Short mmCIF file of C-alpha atoms in Angstrom, two decimals:
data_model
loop_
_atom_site.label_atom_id
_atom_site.label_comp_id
_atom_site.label_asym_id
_atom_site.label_seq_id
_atom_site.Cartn_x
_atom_site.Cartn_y
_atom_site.Cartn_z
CA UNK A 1 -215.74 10.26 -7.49
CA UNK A 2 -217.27 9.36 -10.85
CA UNK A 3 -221.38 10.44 -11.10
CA UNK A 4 -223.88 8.05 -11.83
CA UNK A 5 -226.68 8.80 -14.80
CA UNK A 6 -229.80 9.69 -13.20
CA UNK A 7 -233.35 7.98 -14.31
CA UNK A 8 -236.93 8.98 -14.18
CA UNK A 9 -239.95 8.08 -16.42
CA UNK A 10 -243.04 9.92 -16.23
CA UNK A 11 -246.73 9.60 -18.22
CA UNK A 12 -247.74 13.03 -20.59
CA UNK A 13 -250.56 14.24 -18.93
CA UNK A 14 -253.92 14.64 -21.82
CA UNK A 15 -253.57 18.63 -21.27
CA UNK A 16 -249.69 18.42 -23.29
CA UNK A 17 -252.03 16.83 -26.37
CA UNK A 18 -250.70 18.84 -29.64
CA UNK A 19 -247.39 20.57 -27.70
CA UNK A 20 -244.22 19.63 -29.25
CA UNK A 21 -242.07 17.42 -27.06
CA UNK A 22 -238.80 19.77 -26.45
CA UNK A 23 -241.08 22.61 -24.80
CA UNK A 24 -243.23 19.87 -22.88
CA UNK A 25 -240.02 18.41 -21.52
CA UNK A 26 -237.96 21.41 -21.13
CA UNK A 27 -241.03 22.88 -18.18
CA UNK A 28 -241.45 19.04 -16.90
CA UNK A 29 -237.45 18.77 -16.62
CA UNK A 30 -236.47 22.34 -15.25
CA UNK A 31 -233.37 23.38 -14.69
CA UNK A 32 -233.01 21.72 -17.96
CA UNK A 33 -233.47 23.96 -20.82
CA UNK A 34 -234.62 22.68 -23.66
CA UNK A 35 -231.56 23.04 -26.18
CA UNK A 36 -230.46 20.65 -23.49
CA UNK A 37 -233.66 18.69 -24.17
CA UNK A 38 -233.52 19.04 -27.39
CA UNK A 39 -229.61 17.39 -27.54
CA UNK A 40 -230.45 14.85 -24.94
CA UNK A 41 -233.42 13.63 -27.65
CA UNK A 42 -230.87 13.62 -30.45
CA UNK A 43 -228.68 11.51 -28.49
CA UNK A 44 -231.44 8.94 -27.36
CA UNK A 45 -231.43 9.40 -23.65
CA UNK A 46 -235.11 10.66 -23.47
CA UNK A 47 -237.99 7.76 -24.97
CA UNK A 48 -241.09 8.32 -25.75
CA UNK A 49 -242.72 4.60 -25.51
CA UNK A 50 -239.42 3.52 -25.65
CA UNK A 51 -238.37 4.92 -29.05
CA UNK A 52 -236.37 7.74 -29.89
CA UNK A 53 -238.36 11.16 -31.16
CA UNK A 54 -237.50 14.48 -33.01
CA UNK A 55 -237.58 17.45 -30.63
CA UNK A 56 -240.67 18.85 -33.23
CA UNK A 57 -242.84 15.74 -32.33
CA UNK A 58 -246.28 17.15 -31.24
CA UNK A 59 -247.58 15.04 -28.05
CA UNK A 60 -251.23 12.96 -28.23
CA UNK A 61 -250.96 12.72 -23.87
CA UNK A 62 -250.58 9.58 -22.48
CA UNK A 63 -247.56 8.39 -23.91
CA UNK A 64 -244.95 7.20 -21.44
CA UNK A 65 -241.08 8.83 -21.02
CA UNK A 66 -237.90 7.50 -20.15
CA UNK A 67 -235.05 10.05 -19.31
CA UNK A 68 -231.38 9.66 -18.57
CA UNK A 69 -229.93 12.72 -17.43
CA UNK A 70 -226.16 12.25 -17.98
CA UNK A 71 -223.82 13.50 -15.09
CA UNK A 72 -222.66 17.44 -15.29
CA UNK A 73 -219.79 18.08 -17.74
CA UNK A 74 -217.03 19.65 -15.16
CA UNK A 75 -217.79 22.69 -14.47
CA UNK A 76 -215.96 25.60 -16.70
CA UNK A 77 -217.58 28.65 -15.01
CA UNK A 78 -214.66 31.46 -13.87
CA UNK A 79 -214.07 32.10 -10.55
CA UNK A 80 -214.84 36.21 -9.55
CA UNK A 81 -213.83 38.03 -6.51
CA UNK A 82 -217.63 39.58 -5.87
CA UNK A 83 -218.75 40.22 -2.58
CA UNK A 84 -222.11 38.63 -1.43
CA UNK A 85 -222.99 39.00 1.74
CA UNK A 86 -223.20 35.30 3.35
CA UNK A 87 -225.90 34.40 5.76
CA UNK A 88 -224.80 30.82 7.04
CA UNK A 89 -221.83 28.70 5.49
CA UNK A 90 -220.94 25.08 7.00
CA UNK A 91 -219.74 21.93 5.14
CA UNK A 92 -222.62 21.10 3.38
CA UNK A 93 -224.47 24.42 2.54
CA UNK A 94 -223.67 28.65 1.38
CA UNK A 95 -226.80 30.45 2.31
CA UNK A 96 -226.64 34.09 1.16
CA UNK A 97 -228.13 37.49 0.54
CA UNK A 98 -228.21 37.53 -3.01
CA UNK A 99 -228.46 41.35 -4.29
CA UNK A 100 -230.98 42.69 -6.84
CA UNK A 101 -229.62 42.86 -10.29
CA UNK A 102 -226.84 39.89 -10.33
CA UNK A 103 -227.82 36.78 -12.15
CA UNK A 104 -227.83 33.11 -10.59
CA UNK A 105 -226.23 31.40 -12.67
CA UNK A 106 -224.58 32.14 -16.22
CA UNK A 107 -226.86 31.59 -19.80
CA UNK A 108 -227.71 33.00 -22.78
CA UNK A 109 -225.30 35.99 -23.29
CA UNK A 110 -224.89 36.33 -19.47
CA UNK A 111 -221.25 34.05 -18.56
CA UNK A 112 -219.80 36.41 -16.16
CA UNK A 113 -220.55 38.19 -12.74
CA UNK A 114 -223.30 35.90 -11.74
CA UNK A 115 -224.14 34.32 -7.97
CA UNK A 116 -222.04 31.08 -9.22
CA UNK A 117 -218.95 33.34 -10.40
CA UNK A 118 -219.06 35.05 -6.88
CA UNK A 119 -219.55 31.69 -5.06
CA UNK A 120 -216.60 29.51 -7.32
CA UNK A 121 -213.89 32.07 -5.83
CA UNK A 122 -215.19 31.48 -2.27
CA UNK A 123 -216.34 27.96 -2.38
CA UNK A 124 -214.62 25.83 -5.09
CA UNK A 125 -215.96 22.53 -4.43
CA UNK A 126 -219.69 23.51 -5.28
CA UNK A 127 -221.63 20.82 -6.44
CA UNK A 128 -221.60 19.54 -9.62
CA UNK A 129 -225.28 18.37 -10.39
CA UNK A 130 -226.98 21.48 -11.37
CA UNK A 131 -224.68 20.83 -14.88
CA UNK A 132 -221.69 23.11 -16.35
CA UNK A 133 -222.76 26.48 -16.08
CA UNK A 134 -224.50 26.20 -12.88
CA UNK A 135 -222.98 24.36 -9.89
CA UNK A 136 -224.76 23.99 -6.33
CA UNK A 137 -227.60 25.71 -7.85
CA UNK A 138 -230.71 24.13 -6.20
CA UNK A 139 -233.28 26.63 -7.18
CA UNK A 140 -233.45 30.36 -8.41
CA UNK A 141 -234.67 34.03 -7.80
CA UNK A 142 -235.04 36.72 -10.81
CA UNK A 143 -232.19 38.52 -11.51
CA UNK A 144 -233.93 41.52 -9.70
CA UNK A 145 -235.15 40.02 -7.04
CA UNK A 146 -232.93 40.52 -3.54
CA UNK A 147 -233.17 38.09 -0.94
CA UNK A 148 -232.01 34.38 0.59
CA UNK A 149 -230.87 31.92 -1.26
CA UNK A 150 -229.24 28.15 -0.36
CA UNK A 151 -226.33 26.74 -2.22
CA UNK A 152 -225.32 23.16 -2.52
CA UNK A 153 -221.53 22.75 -1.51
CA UNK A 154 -222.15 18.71 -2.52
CA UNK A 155 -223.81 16.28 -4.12
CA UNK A 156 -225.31 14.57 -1.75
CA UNK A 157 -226.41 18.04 -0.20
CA UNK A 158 -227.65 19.07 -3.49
CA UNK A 159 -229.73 15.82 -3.91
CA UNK A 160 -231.30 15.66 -0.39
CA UNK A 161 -232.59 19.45 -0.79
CA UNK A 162 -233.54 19.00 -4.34
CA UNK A 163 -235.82 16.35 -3.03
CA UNK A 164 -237.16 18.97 -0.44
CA UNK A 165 -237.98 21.63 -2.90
CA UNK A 166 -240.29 18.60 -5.03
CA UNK A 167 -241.93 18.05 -1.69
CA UNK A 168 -242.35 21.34 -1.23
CA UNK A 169 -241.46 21.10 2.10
CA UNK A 170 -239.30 23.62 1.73
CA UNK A 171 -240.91 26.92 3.39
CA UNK A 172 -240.04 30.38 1.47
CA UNK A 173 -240.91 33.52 2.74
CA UNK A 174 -240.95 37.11 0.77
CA UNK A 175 -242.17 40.28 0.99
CA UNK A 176 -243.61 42.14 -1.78
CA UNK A 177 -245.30 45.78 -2.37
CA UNK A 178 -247.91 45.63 -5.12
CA UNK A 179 -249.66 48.17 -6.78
CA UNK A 180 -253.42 48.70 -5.48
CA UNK A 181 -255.34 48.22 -2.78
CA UNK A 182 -255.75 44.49 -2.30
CA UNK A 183 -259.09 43.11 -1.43
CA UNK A 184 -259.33 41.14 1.97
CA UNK A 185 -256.42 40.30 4.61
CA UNK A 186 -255.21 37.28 3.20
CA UNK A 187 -255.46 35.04 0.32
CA UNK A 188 -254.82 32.11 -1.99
CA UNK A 189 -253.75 32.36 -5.80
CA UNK A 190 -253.66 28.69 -7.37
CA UNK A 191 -253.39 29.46 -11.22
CA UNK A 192 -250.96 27.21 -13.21
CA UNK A 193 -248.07 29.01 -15.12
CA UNK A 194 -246.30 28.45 -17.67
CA UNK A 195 -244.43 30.02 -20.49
CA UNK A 196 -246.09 33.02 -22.51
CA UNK A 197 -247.35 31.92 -25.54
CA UNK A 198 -246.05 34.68 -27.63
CA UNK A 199 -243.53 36.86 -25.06
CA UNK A 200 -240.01 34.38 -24.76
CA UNK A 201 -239.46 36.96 -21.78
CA UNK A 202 -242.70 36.42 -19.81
CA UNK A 203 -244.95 33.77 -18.09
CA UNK A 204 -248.48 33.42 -18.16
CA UNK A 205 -251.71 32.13 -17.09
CA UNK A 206 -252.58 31.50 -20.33
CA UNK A 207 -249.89 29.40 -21.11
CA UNK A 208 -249.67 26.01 -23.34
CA UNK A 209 -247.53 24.12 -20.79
CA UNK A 210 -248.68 25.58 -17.58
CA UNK A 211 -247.66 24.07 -14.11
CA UNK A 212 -249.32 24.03 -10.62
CA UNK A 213 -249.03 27.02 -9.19
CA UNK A 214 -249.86 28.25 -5.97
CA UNK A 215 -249.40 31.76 -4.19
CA UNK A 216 -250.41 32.40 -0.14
CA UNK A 217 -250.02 36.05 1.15
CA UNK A 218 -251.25 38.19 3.80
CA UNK A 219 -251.35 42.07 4.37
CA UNK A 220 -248.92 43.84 6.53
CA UNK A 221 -249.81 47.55 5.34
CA UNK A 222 -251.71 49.59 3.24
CA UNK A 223 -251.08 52.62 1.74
CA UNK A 224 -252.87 55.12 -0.83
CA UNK A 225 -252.40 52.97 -3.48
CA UNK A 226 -250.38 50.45 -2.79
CA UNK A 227 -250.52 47.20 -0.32
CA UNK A 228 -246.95 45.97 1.14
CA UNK A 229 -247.46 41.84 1.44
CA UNK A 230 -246.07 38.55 3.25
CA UNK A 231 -245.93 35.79 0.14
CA UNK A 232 -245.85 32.56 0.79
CA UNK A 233 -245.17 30.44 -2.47
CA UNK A 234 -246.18 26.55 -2.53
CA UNK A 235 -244.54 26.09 -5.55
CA UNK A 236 -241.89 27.92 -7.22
CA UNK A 237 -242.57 28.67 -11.23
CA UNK A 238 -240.54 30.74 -12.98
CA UNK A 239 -241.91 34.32 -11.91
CA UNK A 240 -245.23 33.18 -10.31
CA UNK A 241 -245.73 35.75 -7.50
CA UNK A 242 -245.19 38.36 -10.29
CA UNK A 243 -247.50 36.75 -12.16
CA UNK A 244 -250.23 35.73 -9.76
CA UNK A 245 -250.58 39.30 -8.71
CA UNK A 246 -250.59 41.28 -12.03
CA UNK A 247 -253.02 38.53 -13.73
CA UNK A 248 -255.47 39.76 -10.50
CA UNK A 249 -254.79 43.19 -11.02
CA UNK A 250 -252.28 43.99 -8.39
CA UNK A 251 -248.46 44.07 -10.15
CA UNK A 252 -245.62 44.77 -8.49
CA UNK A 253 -244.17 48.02 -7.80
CA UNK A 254 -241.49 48.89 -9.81
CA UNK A 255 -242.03 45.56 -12.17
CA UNK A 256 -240.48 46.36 -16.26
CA UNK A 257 -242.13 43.11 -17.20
CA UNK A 258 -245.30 42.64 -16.05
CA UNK A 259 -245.83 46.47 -15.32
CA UNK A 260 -248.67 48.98 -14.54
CA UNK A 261 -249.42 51.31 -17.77
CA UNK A 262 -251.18 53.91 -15.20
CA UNK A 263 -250.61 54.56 -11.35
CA UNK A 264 -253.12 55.37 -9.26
CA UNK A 265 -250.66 58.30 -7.85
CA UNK A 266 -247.75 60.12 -8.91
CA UNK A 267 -245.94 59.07 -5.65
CA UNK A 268 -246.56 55.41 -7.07
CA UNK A 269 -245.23 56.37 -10.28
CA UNK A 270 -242.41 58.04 -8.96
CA UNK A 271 -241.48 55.67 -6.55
CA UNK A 272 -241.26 52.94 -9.58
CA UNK A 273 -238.96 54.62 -11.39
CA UNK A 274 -236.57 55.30 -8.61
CA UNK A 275 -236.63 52.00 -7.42
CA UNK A 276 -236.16 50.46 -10.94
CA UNK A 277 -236.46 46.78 -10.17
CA UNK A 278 -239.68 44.92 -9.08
CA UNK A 279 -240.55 45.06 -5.25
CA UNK A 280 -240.07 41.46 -3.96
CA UNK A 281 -237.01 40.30 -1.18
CA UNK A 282 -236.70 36.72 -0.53
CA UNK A 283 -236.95 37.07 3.28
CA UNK A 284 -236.23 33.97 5.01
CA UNK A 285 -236.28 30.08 3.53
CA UNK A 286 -236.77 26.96 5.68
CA UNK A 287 -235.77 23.45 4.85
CA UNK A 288 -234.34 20.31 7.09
CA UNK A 289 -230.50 20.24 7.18
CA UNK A 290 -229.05 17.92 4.48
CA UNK A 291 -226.97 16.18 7.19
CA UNK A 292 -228.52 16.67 10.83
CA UNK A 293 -231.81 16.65 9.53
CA UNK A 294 -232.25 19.45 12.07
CA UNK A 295 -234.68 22.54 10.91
CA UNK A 296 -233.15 25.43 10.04
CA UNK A 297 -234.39 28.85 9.06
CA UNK A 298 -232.70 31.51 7.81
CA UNK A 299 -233.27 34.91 6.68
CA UNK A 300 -232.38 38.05 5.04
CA UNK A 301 -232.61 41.96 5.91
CA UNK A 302 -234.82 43.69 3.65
CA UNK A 303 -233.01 45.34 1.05
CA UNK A 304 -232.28 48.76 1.52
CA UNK A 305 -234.19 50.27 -1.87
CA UNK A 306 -237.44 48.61 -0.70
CA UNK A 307 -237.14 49.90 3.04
CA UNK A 308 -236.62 52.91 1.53
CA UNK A 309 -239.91 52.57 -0.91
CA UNK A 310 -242.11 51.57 2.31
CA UNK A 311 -240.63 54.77 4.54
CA UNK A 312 -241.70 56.60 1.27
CA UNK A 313 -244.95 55.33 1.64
CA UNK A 314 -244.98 55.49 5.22
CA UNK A 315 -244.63 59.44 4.90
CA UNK A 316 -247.65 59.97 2.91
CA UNK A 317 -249.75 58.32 4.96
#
């Protein structure tokens, strides 16, 4: 079946005034990355008031954009016999368990032994929309983070949850243990984020292009030290929970980006190195069926090296 071009046209908001266009359009255009945006300007499929424009041009706000995202190239990724444990798997959708330290999808320097390697030798007719190097890829979690995820097996599955997750109707669910004693039972974080101005590795608060951003969580325990959390994003940046909670003083255990320089205790301390990946799980996601329309939930056992972190904790009291 041959893929149709897809078209959208959007206004710069006033705050993009003085950002060049490729990193505005690379954060407004996600999963797009912006050597993508960058060769889609060359080529005259994005308009800025309906004129071509170098990557480098600096935005005034206001402007109006026109974008044609070709369809995906076929998809070149190698298939890899990797076990992934598979929550739920019908016709139109792979849900999975997706372990801390493999990769979604393949990038820069990273083409092997990713979630879409794994998934190509177990479901070879992934969709194609998410581009060439990553197929039924709807949305993402860190490398390190553990947890459920939902795969597109086809396009039209990949388009009607795509529209979900812009909605954000789309109800994700994780569980985090942060460093510190949280104030208060519950809470609210609405910061935008967006990339670091100076760190290519981090987000920030203080970013040039930030986004909407919006954080809910709730305490399940408390510990000397540390507070074990139910998160509840609205939106989904690019490492928001992480950054919502170090920016108000409460990082995430065990986090080698957005870390803690001193721990309250040397349990804490200890405890981070061992587990030596940040302390979020993706526990459960929520969405309407792509075909039945039906609402589904489904969810994921907490990974072991977090249980194992909150027995610790557990112990000391």
């Amino acid at each position: 079946m041959q893929r149709e071009k897809r078209r959208e046209q959007f206004r710069v908001p006033p705050e993009w005034a003085g950002i060049r266009a490729d990193v505005a359009f690379a954060h407004h255009l996600s999963p797009l990355t912006r050597t993508q945006v960058r060769k889609m300007m060359r080529s005259g499929l994005i308009l800025i008031e309906g004129e071509p424009a170098k990557p480098s041009k600096k935005l005034s706000g206001g402007e109006m954009v026109q974008v044609t995202i070709p369809p995906p190239e076929p998809i070149d990724v190698k298939p890899e016999d990797i076990y992934v444990p598979i929550v739920h798997e019908d016709g139109d959708i792979v849900v999975v368990n997706k372990p801390s330290g493999m990769t979604v999808h393949p990038g820069a320097g990273v083409i092997e032994g990713t979630l879409v390697n794994a998934l190509l030798s177990k479901c070879p007719d992934l969709s194609g929309i998410g581009g060439v190097l990553r197929p039924g890829i709807i949305h993402r979690l860190d490398k390190d983070t553990s947890g459920v995820m939902v795969v597109a097996k086809n396009d039209d599955a990949h388009l009607r949850l795509s529209k979900q997750f812009e909605a954000r109707t789309v109800e994700k669910v994780y569980l985090a243990v942060v460093v510190g004693d949280i104030k208060g039972d519950s809470g609210v974080f609405d910061r935008p984020v967006g990339r670091h101005p100076t760190s290519r590795v981090k987000m920030s608060v203080r970013s040039k292009t930030p986004r909407s951003a919006i954080t809910h969580w709730r305490v399940l325990e408390r510990y000397g030290g540390a507070t074990v959390l139910e998160v509840r994003p609205k939106t989904g940046r690019t490492h928001q929970i992480r950054v919502h909670f170090k920016e108000h003083g409460y990082p995430l255990l065990g986090d080698r980006v957005y870390f803690l320089k001193k721990f309250p205790t040397h349990t804490l301390k200890s405890l981070s190195a061992e587990l030596g990946r940040h302390a979020l799980h993706a526990a459960s996601i929520g969405f309407d069926h792509p075909r039945s329309g039906e609402r589904v939930v489904y969810e994921a056992p907490l990974a072991t090296d977090i249980r194992d972190v909150i027995d610790a904790l557990r112990r000391e009291g």
